[in-house]
GROMACS .gro file of C-alpha atoms in nm:
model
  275
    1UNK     CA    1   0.000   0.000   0.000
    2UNK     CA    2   0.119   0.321  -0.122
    3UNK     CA    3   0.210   0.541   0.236
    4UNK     CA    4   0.047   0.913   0.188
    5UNK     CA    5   0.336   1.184   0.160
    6UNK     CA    6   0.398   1.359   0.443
    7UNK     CA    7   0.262   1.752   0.448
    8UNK     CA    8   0.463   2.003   0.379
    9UNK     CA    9   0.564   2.243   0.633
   10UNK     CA   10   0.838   2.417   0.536
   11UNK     CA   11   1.046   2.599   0.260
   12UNK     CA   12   1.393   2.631   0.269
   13UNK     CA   13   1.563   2.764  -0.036
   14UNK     CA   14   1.894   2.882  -0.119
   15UNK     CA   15   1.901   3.245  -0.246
   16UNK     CA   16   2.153   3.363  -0.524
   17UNK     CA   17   2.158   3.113  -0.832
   18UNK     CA   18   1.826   2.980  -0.707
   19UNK     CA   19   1.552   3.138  -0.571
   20UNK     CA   20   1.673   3.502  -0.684
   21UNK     CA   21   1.715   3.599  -1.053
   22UNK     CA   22   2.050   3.746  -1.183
   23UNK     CA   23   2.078   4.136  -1.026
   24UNK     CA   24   2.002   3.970  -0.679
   25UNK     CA   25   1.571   4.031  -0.749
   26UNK     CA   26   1.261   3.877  -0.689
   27UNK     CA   27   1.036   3.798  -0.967
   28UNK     CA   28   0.674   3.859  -0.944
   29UNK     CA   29   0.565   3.500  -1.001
   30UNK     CA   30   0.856   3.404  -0.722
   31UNK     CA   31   0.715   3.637  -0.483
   32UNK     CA   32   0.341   3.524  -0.552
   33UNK     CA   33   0.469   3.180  -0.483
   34UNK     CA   34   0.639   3.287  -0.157
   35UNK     CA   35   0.309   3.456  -0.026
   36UNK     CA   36   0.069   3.173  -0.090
   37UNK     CA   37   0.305   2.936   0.069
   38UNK     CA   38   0.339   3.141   0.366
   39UNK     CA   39  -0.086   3.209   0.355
   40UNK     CA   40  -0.119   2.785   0.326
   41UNK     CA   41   0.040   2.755   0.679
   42UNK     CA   42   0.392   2.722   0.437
   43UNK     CA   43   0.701   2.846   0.619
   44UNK     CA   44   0.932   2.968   0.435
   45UNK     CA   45   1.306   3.008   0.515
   46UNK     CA   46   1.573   3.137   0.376
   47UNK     CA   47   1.871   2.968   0.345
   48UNK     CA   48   2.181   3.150   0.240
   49UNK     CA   49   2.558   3.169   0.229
   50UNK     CA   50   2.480   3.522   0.216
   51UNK     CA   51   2.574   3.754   0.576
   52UNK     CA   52   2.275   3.892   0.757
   53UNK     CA   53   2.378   4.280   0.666
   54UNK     CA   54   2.280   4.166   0.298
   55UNK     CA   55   1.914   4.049   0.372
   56UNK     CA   56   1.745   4.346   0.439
   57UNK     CA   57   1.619   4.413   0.126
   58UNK     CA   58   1.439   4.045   0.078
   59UNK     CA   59   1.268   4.119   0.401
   60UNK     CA   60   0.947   4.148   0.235
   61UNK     CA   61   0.963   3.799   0.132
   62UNK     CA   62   1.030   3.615   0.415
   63UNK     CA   63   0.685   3.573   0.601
   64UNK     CA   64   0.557   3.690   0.931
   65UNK     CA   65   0.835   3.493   1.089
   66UNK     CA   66   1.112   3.705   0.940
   67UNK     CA   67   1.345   3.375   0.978
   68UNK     CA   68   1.692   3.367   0.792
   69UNK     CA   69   1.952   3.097   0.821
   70UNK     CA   70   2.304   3.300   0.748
   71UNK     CA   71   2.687   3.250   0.603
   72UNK     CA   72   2.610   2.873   0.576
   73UNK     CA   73   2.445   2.806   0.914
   74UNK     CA   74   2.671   3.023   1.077
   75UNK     CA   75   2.412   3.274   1.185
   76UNK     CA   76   2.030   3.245   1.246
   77UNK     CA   77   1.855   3.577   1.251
   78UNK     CA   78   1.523   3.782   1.240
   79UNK     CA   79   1.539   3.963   0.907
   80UNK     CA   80   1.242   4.194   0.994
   81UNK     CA   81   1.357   4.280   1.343
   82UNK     CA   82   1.742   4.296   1.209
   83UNK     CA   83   1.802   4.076   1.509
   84UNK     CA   84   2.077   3.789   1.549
   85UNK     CA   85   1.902   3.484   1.724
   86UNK     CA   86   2.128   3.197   1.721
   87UNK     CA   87   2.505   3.205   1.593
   88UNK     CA   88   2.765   2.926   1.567
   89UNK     CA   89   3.080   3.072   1.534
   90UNK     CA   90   3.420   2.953   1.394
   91UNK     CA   91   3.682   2.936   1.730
   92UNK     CA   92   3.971   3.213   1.662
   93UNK     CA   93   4.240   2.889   1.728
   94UNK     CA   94   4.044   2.697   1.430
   95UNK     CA   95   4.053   3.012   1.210
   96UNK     CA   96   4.425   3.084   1.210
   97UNK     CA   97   4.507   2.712   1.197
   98UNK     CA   98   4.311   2.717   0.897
   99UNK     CA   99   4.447   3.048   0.772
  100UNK     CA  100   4.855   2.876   0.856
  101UNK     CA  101   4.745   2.553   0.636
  102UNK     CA  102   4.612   2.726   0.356
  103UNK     CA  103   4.851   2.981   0.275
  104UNK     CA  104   5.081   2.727   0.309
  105UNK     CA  105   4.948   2.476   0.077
  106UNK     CA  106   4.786   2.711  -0.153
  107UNK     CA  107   5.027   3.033  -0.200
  108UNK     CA  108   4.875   3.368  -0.314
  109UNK     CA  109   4.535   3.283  -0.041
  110UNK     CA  110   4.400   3.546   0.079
  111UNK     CA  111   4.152   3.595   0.368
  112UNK     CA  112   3.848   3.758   0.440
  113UNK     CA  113   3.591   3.751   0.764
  114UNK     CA  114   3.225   3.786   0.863
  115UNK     CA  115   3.118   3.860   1.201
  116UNK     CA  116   2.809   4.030   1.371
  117UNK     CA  117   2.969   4.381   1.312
  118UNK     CA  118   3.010   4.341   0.968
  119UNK     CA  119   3.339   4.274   0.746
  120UNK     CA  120   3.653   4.286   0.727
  121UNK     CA  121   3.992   4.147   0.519
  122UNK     CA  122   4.348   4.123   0.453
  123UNK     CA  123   4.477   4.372   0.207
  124UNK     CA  124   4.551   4.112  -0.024
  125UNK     CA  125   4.171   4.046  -0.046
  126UNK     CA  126   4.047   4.216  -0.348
  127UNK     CA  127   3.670   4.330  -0.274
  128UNK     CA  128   3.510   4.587  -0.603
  129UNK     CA  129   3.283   4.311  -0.707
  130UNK     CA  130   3.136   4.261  -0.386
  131UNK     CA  131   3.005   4.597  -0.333
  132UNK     CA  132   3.207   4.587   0.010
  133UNK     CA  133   3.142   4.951   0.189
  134UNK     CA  134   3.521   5.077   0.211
  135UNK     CA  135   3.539   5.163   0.573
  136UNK     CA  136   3.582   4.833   0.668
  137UNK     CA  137   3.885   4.700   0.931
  138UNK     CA  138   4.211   4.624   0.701
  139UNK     CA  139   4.457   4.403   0.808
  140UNK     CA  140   4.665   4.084   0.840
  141UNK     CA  141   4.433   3.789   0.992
  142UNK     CA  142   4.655   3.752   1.294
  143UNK     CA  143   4.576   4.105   1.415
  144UNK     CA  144   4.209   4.118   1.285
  145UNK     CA  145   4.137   3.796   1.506
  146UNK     CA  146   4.377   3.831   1.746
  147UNK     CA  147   4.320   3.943   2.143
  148UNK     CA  148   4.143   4.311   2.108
  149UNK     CA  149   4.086   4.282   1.732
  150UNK     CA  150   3.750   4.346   1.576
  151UNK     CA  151   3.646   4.022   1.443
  152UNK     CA  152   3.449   3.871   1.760
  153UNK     CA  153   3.235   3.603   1.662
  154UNK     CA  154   3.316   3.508   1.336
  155UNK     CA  155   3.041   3.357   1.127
  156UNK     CA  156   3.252   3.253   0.859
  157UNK     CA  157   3.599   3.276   0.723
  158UNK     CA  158   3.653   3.329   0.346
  159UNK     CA  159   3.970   3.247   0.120
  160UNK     CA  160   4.037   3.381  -0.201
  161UNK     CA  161   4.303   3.230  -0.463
  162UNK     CA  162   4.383   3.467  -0.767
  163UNK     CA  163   4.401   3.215  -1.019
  164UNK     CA  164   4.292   2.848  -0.945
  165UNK     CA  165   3.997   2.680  -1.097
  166UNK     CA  166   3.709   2.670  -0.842
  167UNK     CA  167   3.679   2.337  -0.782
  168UNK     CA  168   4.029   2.223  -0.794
  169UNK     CA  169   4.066   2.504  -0.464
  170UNK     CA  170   3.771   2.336  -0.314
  171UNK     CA  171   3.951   1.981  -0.382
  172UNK     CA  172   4.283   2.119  -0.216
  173UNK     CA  173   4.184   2.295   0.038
  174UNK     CA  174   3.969   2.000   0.207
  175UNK     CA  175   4.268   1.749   0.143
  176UNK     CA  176   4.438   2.008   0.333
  177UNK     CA  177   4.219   2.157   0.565
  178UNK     CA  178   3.880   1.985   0.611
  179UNK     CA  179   4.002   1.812   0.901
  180UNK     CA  180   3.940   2.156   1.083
  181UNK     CA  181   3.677   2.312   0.958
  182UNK     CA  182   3.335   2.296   0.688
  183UNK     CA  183   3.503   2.420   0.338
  184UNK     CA  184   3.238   2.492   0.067
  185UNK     CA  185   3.180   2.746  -0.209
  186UNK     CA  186   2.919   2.885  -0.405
  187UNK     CA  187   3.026   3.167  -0.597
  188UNK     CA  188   3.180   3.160  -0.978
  189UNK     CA  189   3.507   3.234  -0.876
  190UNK     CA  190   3.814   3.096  -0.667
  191UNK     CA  191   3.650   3.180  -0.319
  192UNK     CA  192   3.620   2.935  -0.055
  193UNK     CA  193   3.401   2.957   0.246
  194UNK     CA  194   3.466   2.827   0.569
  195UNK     CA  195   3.250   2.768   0.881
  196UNK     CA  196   3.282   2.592   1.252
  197UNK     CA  197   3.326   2.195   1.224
  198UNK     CA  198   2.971   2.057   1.165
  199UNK     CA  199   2.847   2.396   1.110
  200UNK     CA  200   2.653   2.431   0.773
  201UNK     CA  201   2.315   2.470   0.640
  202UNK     CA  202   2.199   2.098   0.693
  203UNK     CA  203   2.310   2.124   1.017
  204UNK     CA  204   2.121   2.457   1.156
  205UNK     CA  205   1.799   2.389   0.989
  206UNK     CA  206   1.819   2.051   1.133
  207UNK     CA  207   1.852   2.256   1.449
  208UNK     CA  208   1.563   2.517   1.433
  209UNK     CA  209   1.329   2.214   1.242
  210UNK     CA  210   1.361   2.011   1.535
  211UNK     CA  211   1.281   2.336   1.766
  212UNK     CA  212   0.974   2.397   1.606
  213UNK     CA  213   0.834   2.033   1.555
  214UNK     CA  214   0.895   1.994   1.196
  215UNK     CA  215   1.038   1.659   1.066
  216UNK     CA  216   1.275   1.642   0.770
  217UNK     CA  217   1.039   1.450   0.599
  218UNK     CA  218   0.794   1.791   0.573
  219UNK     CA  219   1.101   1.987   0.420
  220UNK     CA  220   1.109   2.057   0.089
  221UNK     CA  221   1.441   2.230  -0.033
  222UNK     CA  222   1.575   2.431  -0.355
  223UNK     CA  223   1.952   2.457  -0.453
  224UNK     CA  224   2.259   2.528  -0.696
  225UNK     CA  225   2.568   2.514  -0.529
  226UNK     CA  226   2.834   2.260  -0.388
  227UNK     CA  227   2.712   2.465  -0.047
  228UNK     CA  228   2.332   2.359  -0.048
  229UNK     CA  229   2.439   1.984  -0.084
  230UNK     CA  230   2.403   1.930   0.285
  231UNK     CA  231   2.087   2.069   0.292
  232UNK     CA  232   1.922   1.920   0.008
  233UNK     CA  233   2.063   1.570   0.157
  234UNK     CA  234   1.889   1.635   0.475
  235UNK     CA  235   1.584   1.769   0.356
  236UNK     CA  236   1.262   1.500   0.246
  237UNK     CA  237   1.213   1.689  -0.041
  238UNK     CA  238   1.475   1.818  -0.246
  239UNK     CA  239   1.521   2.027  -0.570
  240UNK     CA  240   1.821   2.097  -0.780
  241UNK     CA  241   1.744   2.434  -1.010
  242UNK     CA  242   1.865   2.358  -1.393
  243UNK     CA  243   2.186   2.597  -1.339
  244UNK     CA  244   2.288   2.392  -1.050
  245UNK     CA  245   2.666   2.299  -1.018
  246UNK     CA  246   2.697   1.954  -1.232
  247UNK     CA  247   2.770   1.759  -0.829
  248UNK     CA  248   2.483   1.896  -0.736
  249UNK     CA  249   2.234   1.799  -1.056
  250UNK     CA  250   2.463   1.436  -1.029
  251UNK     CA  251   2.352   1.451  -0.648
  252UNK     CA  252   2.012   1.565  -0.637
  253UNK     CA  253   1.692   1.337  -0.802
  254UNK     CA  254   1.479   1.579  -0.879
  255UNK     CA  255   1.533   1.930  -1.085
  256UNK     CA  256   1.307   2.192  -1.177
  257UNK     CA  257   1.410   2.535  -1.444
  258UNK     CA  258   1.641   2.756  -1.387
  259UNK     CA  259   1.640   3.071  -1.134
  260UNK     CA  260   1.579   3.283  -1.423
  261UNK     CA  261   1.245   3.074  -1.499
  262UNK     CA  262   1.140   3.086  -1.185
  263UNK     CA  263   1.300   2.711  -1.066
  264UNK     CA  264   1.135   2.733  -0.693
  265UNK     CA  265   0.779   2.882  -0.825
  266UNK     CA  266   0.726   2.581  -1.082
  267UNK     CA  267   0.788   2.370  -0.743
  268UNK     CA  268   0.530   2.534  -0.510
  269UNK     CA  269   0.285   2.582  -0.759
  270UNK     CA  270   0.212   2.247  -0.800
  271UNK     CA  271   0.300   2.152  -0.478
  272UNK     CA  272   0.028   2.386  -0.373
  273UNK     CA  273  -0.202   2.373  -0.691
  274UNK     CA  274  -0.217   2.694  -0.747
  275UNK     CA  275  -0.343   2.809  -1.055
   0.00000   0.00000   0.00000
């Protein structure tokens, strides 16, 4: 006898490359989706590599809960309220053990951190593309995380190489360092990011899921990136967009269109027959 399949309860969906069209927007039809989920008894949560300082202007998207999972599970916060509920920071010792391995095994590294008070890098660490505000703390990582420095709770380290192929760095730097930390990446060039040891998206969601009564199996999840492979393990339901990463299409059963088409919308709309 076929078992019934379980309700769905919750959303969680990667942002950039997935839920978000290119320019970092919401479509119409994505945001209509969003709101009828949300007015079904739907939560829907965000689930991002992105910091909390660069969710404010999806806040109208999020639901009455306002929830946000940050920087890879790193951070958990209240988008609406601008409030940080739950963090799971990377230990300063792990960080510059991390930092020593690196820029010893892969010359030319250089390092960047997120923490609650915002950003800040080694002057090595090219930023333009970013859109990084320029009044930022500047420095090597030694004296940024040291005793006294300004990075205090760091939600996640990142590592930029100037010339190797994304994946190969990836490769490396987990032979290397992934005995000390979670090493992922999502973005289109060579730019690792690195949280806490066990600390990802998977592993946070897990966390606030099992807070709020929700089993896995009422999960349904959206994703593109080596980053969201955790999560869309974990999850009941999960959904690889059509411009996923080729692991993640090779690791995911089911797929849906591309951001640009509206990927997640397709999903919920007939998950929720609208019309």
């Amino acid at each position: 006898m076929t078992q019934p399949r379980p309700a769905l309860r919750l959303v969680a969906t990667d942002l950039d490359g997935t839920l978000l069209c290119s320019g970092g927007t919401v479509s119409d039809r994505t945001a209509a989706a969003l709101a009828a989920a949300e007015a079904a008894g739907v939560q829907v949560v965000f689930v991002t590599g992105r910091p909390p300082r660069w969710m404010q202007q999806l806040s109208a998207h999020i639901g009455g809960h306002g929830l946000a999972i940050c920087s890879n599970g790193g951070a958990v916060v209240d988008v609406r309220r601008g409030e940080l509920l739950e963090s799971f920071p990377l230990p300063v010792d792990t960080a510059l053990a991390v930092v020593e391995v690196l820029r010893a095994k892969l010359p030319g590294t250089a390092f960047a951190f997120e923490y609650p008070e915002g950003f800040a890098r080694e002057p090595e660490y090219e930023v333009p593309m970013w859109g990084e505000q320029t009044d930022h703390p500047i420095g090597p990582a030694e004296e940024l995380l040291g005793h006294g420095g300004p990075v205090q709770g760091l939600f996640k380290l990142l590592a930029k190489h100037p010339d190797l192929d994304p994946d190969t760095l990836l490769t490396e730097a987990r032979t290397a360092a992934g005995h000390l930390a979670e090493i992922t990446r999502s973005a289109p060039i060579p730019l690792l990011e690195i949280s806490a040891p066990g600390v990802t998206k998977a592993s946070t969601l897990a966390r606030w899921c099992a807070g709020h009564g929700i089993d896995r199996s009422e999960v349904v999840a959206f994703g593109d990136m080596p980053n969201d492979l955790e999560m869309l393990a974990w999850a009941g339901t999960a959904y690889a967009v059509a411009n996923a990463h080729p692991q993640v299409l090779a690791a995911v059963q089911r797929h849906t269109v591309s951001n640009e088409q509206d990927g997640v919308a397709a999903v919920l709309e007939r998950l929720l027959q609208l019309p």
